[in-house]
PDB file of C-alpha atoms and ligand atoms in Angstrom:
ATOM      1  CA  MET A   1     108.722  76.653  73.717  1.00 50.00           C
ATOM      2  CA  ALA A   2     108.374  76.444  77.466  1.00 62.00           C
ATOM      3  CA  ALA A   3     105.762  74.100  78.889  1.00 76.00           C
ATOM      4  CA  LYS A   4     102.577  75.664  80.193  1.00 79.00           C
ATOM      5  CA  ARG A   5     101.680  75.656  83.825  1.00 84.00           C
ATOM      6  CA  PRO A   6      98.874  73.285  84.725  1.00 85.00           C
ATOM      7  CA  GLN A   7      95.552  74.963  83.871  1.00 86.00           C
ATOM      8  CA  PRO A   8      92.034  74.571  85.248  1.00 88.00           C
ATOM      9  CA  ARG A   9      89.760  72.383  83.136  1.00 90.00           C
ATOM     10  CA  PHE A  10      86.331  73.670  82.129  1.00 91.00           C
ATOM     11  CA  PRO A  11      83.396  73.407  82.528  1.00 93.00           C
ATOM     12  CA  GLU A  12      83.829  74.091  86.271  1.00 92.00           C
ATOM     13  CA  PRO A  13      80.693  75.832  87.582  1.00 92.00           C
ATOM     14  CA  ASP A  14      82.094  77.136  90.894  1.00 94.00           C
ATOM     15  CA  THR A  15      85.378  78.598  89.674  1.00 95.00           C
ATOM     16  CA  GLU A  16      84.837  79.332  85.983  1.00 95.00           C
ATOM     17  CA  PRO A  17      83.594  82.938  86.590  1.00 96.00           C
ATOM     18  CA  PHE A  18      86.747  83.560  88.653  1.00 97.00           C
ATOM     19  CA  TRP A  19      89.004  82.349  85.842  1.00 96.00           C
ATOM     20  CA  GLU A  20      87.022  84.230  83.192  1.00 95.00           C
ATOM     21  CA  ALA A  21      87.546  87.457  85.188  1.00 97.00           C
ATOM     22  CA  THR A  22      91.311  86.869  85.234  1.00 97.00           C
ATOM     23  CA  LYS A  23      91.308  87.345  81.462  1.00 95.00           C
ATOM     24  CA  ASN A  24      90.372  90.981  82.227  1.00 96.00           C
ATOM     25  CA  HIS A  25      92.933  91.129  85.063  1.00 97.00           C
ATOM     26  CA  GLN A  26      90.244  91.177  87.715  1.00 98.00           C
ATOM     27  CA  LEU A  27      90.888  89.302  90.961  1.00 98.00           C
ATOM     28  CA  THR A  28      87.411  88.464  92.205  1.00 98.00           C
ATOM     29  CA  TYR A  29      86.127  87.270  95.575  1.00 98.00           C
ATOM     30  CA  GLN A  30      82.676  86.694  96.983  1.00 98.00           C
ATOM     31  CA  THR A  31      80.669  88.157  99.836  1.00 98.00           C
ATOM     32  CA  CYS A  32      77.587  86.632 101.444  1.00 98.00           C
ATOM     33  CA  ASN A  33      74.353  88.633 101.212  1.00 98.00           C
ATOM     34  CA  ALA A  34      72.925  86.775 104.224  1.00 98.00           C
ATOM     35  CA  CYS A  35      75.706  87.189 106.803  1.00 98.00           C
ATOM     36  CA  GLY A  36      78.316  89.451 105.196  1.00 98.00           C
ATOM     37  CA  ALA A  37      81.146  86.904 105.275  1.00 98.00           C
ATOM     38  CA  VAL A  38      83.962  87.142 102.728  1.00 98.00           C
ATOM     39  CA  VAL A  39      84.245  83.889 100.756  1.00 98.00           C
ATOM     40  CA  PHE A  40      87.332  82.680  98.925  1.00 98.00           C
ATOM     41  CA  TYR A  41      88.191  80.488  97.004  1.00 96.00           C
ATOM     42  CA  PRO A  42      85.169  80.727  94.699  1.00 96.00           C
ATOM     43  CA  ARG A  43      82.241  78.398  95.400  1.00 95.00           C
ATOM     44  CA  SER A  44      78.465  78.230  95.328  1.00 95.00           C
ATOM     45  CA  HIS A  45      77.761  78.660  99.050  1.00 97.00           C
ATOM     46  CA  CYS A  46      78.842  80.783 102.010  1.00 98.00           C
ATOM     47  CA  THR A  47      81.494  79.082 104.147  1.00 97.00           C
ATOM     48  CA  SER A  48      80.121  80.809 107.247  1.00 98.00           C
ATOM     49  CA  CYS A  49      76.326  80.324 107.077  1.00 98.00           C
ATOM     50  CA  GLY A  50      75.745  78.055 104.064  1.00 98.00           C
ATOM     51  CA  ALA A  51      73.616  80.549 102.123  1.00 98.00           C
ATOM     52  CA  ARG A  52      73.805  80.361  98.351  1.00 97.00           C
ATOM     53  CA  ASP A  53      73.258  84.121  97.849  1.00 97.00           C
ATOM     54  CA  LEU A  54      76.755  85.441  97.096  1.00 97.00           C
ATOM     55  CA  ASP A  55      77.955  88.584  95.336  1.00 97.00           C
ATOM     56  CA  ARG A  56      81.121  88.696  93.295  1.00 97.00           C
ATOM     57  CA  LYS A  57      83.447  91.669  93.852  1.00 98.00           C
ATOM     58  CA  VAL A  58      86.773  92.819  92.421  1.00 98.00           C
ATOM     59  CA  SER A  59      89.746  93.138  94.746  1.00 98.00           C
ATOM     60  CA  ALA A  60      91.931  96.249  94.666  1.00 98.00           C
ATOM     61  CA  GLY A  61      94.890  93.854  94.769  1.00 98.00           C
ATOM     62  CA  HIS A  62      96.652  95.129  97.885  1.00 98.00           C
ATOM     63  CA  GLY A  63      97.671  92.874 100.725  1.00 98.00           C
ATOM     64  CA  ALA A  64     100.390  91.381 102.892  1.00 98.00           C
ATOM     65  CA  VAL A  65     102.338  88.128 102.888  1.00 98.00           C
ATOM     66  CA  TYR A  66     100.881  85.775 105.520  1.00 98.00           C
ATOM     67  CA  THR A  67     103.493  83.066 104.999  1.00 98.00           C
ATOM     68  CA  PHE A  68     105.622  81.664 102.201  1.00 98.00           C
ATOM     69  CA  SER A  69     107.958  78.896 101.168  1.00 98.00           C
ATOM     70  CA  VAL A  70     110.673  78.911  98.514  1.00 97.00           C
ATOM     71  CA  ILE A  71     110.712  76.018  96.068  1.00 95.00           C
ATOM     72  CA  MET A  72     114.349  75.398  95.155  1.00 93.00           C
ATOM     73  CA  GLN A  73     113.788  72.815  92.438  1.00 88.00           C
ATOM     74  CA  SER A  74     110.790  71.478  90.542  1.00 87.00           C
ATOM     75  CA  ARG A  75     110.990  68.843  87.839  1.00 85.00           C
ATOM     76  CA  HIS A  76     107.643  69.794  86.305  1.00 87.00           C
ATOM     77  CA  PRO A  77     108.539  71.106  82.827  1.00 88.00           C
ATOM     78  CA  ALA A  78     106.663  74.366  83.398  1.00 86.00           C
ATOM     79  CA  PHE A  79     108.706  75.137  86.513  1.00 87.00           C
ATOM     80  CA  ALA A  80     112.085  73.498  85.821  1.00 83.00           C
ATOM     81  CA  GLU A  81     113.681  76.649  84.382  1.00 83.00           C
ATOM     82  CA  LEU A  82     112.363  79.034  87.024  1.00 83.00           C
ATOM     83  CA  GLY A  83     115.070  78.561  89.607  1.00 85.00           C
ATOM     84  CA  PRO A  84     113.995  79.227  93.190  1.00 93.00           C
ATOM     85  CA  TYR A  85     110.465  80.678  93.397  1.00 94.00           C
ATOM     86  CA  ALA A  86     108.193  81.648  96.255  1.00 97.00           C
ATOM     87  CA  VAL A  87     104.808  80.079  96.924  1.00 97.00           C
ATOM     88  CA  ALA A  88     102.923  82.250  99.381  1.00 98.00           C
ATOM     89  CA  TYR A  89      99.666  82.876 101.132  1.00 98.00           C
ATOM     90  CA  VAL A  90      98.737  86.542 100.705  1.00 98.00           C
ATOM     91  CA  ASP A  91      96.064  88.212 102.844  1.00 98.00           C
ATOM     92  CA  LEU A  92      94.140  90.722 100.724  1.00 98.00           C
ATOM     93  CA  ASP A  93      92.908  93.905 102.393  1.00 98.00           C
ATOM     94  CA  GLU A  94      89.307  92.883 101.586  1.00 98.00           C
ATOM     95  CA  GLY A  95      89.643  89.964 104.017  1.00 98.00           C
ATOM     96  CA  PHE A  96      90.510  86.865 102.020  1.00 98.00           C
ATOM     97  CA  ARG A  97      93.656  84.765 101.662  1.00 98.00           C
ATOM     98  CA  ILE A  98      95.000  83.428  98.367  1.00 98.00           C
ATOM     99  CA  MET A  99      97.728  80.934  97.538  1.00 98.00           C
ATOM    100  CA  THR A 100      99.950  82.562  94.932  1.00 98.00           C
ATOM    101  CA  ASN A 101     103.519  83.347  93.941  1.00 97.00           C
ATOM    102  CA  VAL A 102     105.548  86.349  95.097  1.00 98.00           C
ATOM    103  CA  VAL A 103     107.542  87.565  92.109  1.00 97.00           C
ATOM    104  CA  GLY A 104     109.647  90.624  91.310  1.00 96.00           C
ATOM    105  CA  VAL A 105     112.363  89.951  93.872  1.00 97.00           C
ATOM    106  CA  ASN A 106     116.014  89.109  93.192  1.00 95.00           C
ATOM    107  CA  ASP A 107     116.331  86.488  95.924  1.00 96.00           C
ATOM    108  CA  PRO A 108     113.084  84.957  97.200  1.00 96.00           C
ATOM    109  CA  VAL A 109     114.840  83.430 100.227  1.00 96.00           C
ATOM    110  CA  ASN A 110     116.025  86.793 101.569  1.00 97.00           C
ATOM    111  CA  ASP A 111     113.824  89.415  99.893  1.00 97.00           C
ATOM    112  CA  ILE A 112     110.422  88.226 101.167  1.00 98.00           C
ATOM    113  CA  THR A 113     109.219  88.489 104.757  1.00 98.00           C
ATOM    114  CA  CYS A 114     105.973  87.623 106.489  1.00 98.00           C
ATOM    115  CA  GLY A 115     103.874  90.768 106.796  1.00 98.00           C
ATOM    116  CA  MET A 116     105.482  92.602 103.896  1.00 98.00           C
ATOM    117  CA  ARG A 117     103.091  94.618 101.752  1.00 98.00           C
ATOM    118  CA  VAL A 118     102.506  93.330  98.242  1.00 98.00           C
ATOM    119  CA  LYS A 119     100.450  94.308  95.213  1.00 98.00           C
ATOM    120  CA  LEU A 120      98.783  92.295  92.502  1.00 98.00           C
ATOM    121  CA  VAL A 121     100.476  91.623  89.152  1.00 98.00           C
ATOM    122  CA  TRP A 122      99.218  89.347  86.382  1.00 97.00           C
ATOM    123  CA  GLN A 123     101.031  86.597  84.538  1.00 94.00           C
ATOM    124  CA  ASP A 124      99.289  86.019  81.223  1.00 92.00           C
ATOM    125  CA  GLN A 125      99.323  82.439  80.003  1.00 87.00           C
ATOM    126  CA  GLY A 126      98.778  83.043  76.295  1.00 82.00           C
ATOM    127  CA  ASP A 127      96.214  84.241  73.788  1.00 78.00           C
ATOM    128  CA  GLY A 128      92.687  83.817  75.105  1.00 78.00           C
ATOM    129  CA  ASP A 129      93.892  81.928  78.148  1.00 87.00           C
ATOM    130  CA  ILE A 130      93.423  82.680  81.802  1.00 93.00           C
ATOM    131  CA  SER A 131      95.847  84.948  83.622  1.00 95.00           C
ATOM    132  CA  LEU A 132      97.407  84.071  86.976  1.00 96.00           C
ATOM    133  CA  PRO A 133      97.219  86.487  89.914  1.00 97.00           C
ATOM    134  CA  MET A 134     100.644  86.959  91.513  1.00 98.00           C
ATOM    135  CA  PHE A 135     102.131  89.524  93.849  1.00 98.00           C
ATOM    136  CA  GLU A 136     105.228  91.709  94.001  1.00 98.00           C
ATOM    137  CA  PRO A 137     106.566  94.012  96.707  1.00 98.00           C
ATOM    138  CA  ALA A 138     104.368  97.111  97.035  1.00 97.00           C
TER     139      ALA A 138
HETATM  140 ZN1  LIG B 201      76.855  83.727 104.940  1.00 83.00          ZN
END
């Protein structure tokens, strides 16, 4: 059996609602009710004005690659069999940026470009576990 990717450890008050939502394949982000800023990654205060009054919203999962790098070799047991894989920053249309993987390409070195449109896909981690938000070409 393949090794699991490293997982978040709970309890984790700022990010636990985010990870719980991934079990329902919902990519959530926050918006500030005081100033309107979009906040990501999940936390208890607005990164723009410091207010603690944040709403949680569900992203439609459409965005564009901001930048990426291709990992050619990883010795971590969960990644050793992957071959080359892309770690990317993706800018979601709702206005936040997430570190993720771009999957669904034959050759991550040549098939991914900055600015290319991508859409959300989920990689389930097992029964009752969190799911990881990843992106593939749109
Ligand atoms: Zn704010």
